[in-house]
Coordinates of C-alpha atoms in Angstrom, one line a residue:
Q1 CA -1.6 30.0 -73.3
V2 CA -1.9 26.2 -74.3
Q3 CA -0.8 24.1 -71.6
L4 CA -0.1 20.1 -71.9
V5 CA 0.1 17.5 -69.3
E6 CA 1.2 13.8 -69.7
S7 CA 0.6 11.2 -67.6
G8 CA 1.1 7.4 -67.9
G9 CA 4.5 6.7 -68.2
G10 CA 6.2 4.1 -66.2
L11 CA 8.3 1.0 -65.9
V12 CA 7.2 -1.9 -67.9
Q13 CA 8.9 -5.5 -69.0
A14 CA 9.6 -5.9 -72.7
G15 CA 6.5 -7.2 -74.3
G16 CA 4.5 -5.3 -71.7
S17 CA 2.0 -1.9 -72.5
L18 CA 1.4 1.2 -71.4
R19 CA -1.2 4.1 -72.2
L20 CA 0.0 7.9 -72.4
S21 CA -2.5 10.4 -72.2
C22 CA -2.1 14.1 -72.6
V23 CA -4.6 16.8 -71.3
A24 CA -4.9 20.2 -73.3
S25 CA -6.2 23.2 -71.9
M26 CA -7.1 24.9 -74.8
R27 CA -10.9 25.6 -75.5
T28 CA -10.3 24.9 -79.2
F29 CA -8.6 21.6 -78.8
S30 CA -10.2 20.1 -81.8
I31 CA -8.5 22.5 -84.3
Y32 CA -5.3 21.2 -83.3
A33 CA -3.2 18.8 -84.8
M34 CA -1.3 16.8 -82.1
G35 CA 1.9 14.7 -81.8
W36 CA 3.9 12.4 -79.9
F37 CA 7.5 12.5 -79.6
R38 CA 10.4 11.2 -77.4
Q39 CA 13.9 11.4 -76.6
A40 CA 16.4 9.1 -75.0
P41 CA 19.3 9.9 -73.2
G42 CA 22.1 11.0 -75.8
K43 CA 19.9 11.2 -78.5
E44 CA 17.9 13.9 -80.6
R45 CA 14.0 14.0 -80.2
E46 CA 12.0 12.1 -82.8
A47 CA 8.6 12.0 -83.8
V48 CA 6.7 8.8 -82.9
A49 CA 3.2 9.5 -83.9
A50 CA 0.8 12.5 -85.1
I51 CA -2.9 12.9 -85.7
N52 CA -4.9 15.4 -87.4
W53 CA -7.7 17.5 -85.9
S54 CA -10.9 14.8 -86.1
G55 CA -8.5 11.7 -85.7
G56 CA -9.3 10.9 -89.1
S57 CA -5.8 10.8 -90.1
T58 CA -2.7 9.4 -88.2
S59 CA 1.1 8.9 -88.8
Y60 CA 3.7 7.0 -87.1
A61 CA 7.5 6.5 -87.1
D62 CA 8.7 3.0 -88.7
S63 CA 10.0 2.0 -85.5
V64 CA 6.7 1.7 -83.8
N65 CA 4.2 1.2 -86.7
G66 CA 2.0 -1.6 -85.9
R67 CA 2.8 -1.5 -82.1
F68 CA 1.8 2.1 -81.1
T69 CA -1.8 3.5 -81.6
I70 CA -2.4 7.1 -81.4
S71 CA -6.3 8.7 -80.8
R72 CA -7.8 11.5 -79.6
D73 CA -11.2 12.6 -78.0
N74 CA -11.9 16.0 -78.7
A75 CA -15.0 16.1 -75.8
K76 CA -12.3 15.5 -73.3
N77 CA -9.4 17.6 -74.8
T78 CA -7.2 14.3 -74.7
V79 CA -4.8 12.5 -76.7
Y80 CA -3.6 9.0 -76.4
L81 CA -0.6 7.0 -77.4
Q82 CA -1.4 3.2 -76.8
M83 CA 2.2 1.2 -76.9
N84 CA 2.0 -2.4 -77.1
S85 CA 4.7 -4.8 -77.5
L86 CA 7.3 -2.6 -75.9
K87 CA 11.0 -2.9 -76.4
P88 CA 13.9 -1.9 -74.6
E89 CA 14.7 0.8 -77.0
D90 CA 11.4 2.4 -76.6
T91 CA 12.9 3.6 -73.2
A92 CA 12.5 7.6 -73.3
V93 CA 10.9 10.6 -72.2
Y94 CA 7.7 10.7 -74.0
Y95 CA 6.4 14.5 -74.9
C96 CA 2.9 15.4 -76.4
A97 CA 2.9 18.5 -78.8
A98 CA 0.1 20.6 -80.2
R99 CA 0.1 22.1 -83.7
R100 CA -2.6 25.1 -84.5
F101 CA -3.5 23.4 -87.7
A102 CA -5.6 21.1 -88.6
I103 CA -2.9 18.9 -90.6
A104 CA -0.7 17.1 -88.4
T105 CA 2.9 16.8 -89.4
M106 CA 6.1 14.3 -88.2
S107 CA 8.3 17.4 -87.5
A108 CA 8.8 18.7 -84.5
Q109 CA 9.5 22.4 -85.4
D110 CA 5.6 22.5 -86.6
Y111 CA 4.5 22.2 -83.4
G112 CA 4.4 25.5 -80.8
S113 CA 3.3 23.9 -77.5
W114 CA 5.1 21.1 -75.6
G115 CA 4.1 19.2 -72.6
Q116 CA 6.9 18.5 -69.6
G117 CA 7.3 14.7 -70.5
T118 CA 6.5 11.7 -69.0
Q119 CA 9.4 8.7 -68.5
V120 CA 8.9 5.5 -70.0
T121 CA 11.2 3.0 -69.3
V122 CA 11.1 -0.6 -70.6
S123 CA 13.4 -3.3 -69.0
S124 CA 14.8 -6.1 -70.8

């Protein structure tokens, strides 16, 4: 059973930075594509960023492109989301997700394992 544990969320002022981490339990982490998603109150869950098995291919939502960076360390079973120039509209619960395929997608329905989420709050 895959377990994903996110950390790194918190309260930050607009313009600030945070780095989220997600540690995965599976031994075969390196064959999984990984994604970050977020859900704000009253809104649907949306894709933020995704990364393929090797880290060689990444995708971003238009709203975060140029500000957020997804990366992974397969030796540590960890995926990261570096968030810079944060805006109040980035406030949400951020979820890490795993897909048992090498290729990443930006569709939540393609991911079979999810973490419990970490809250990110950006004050204006």
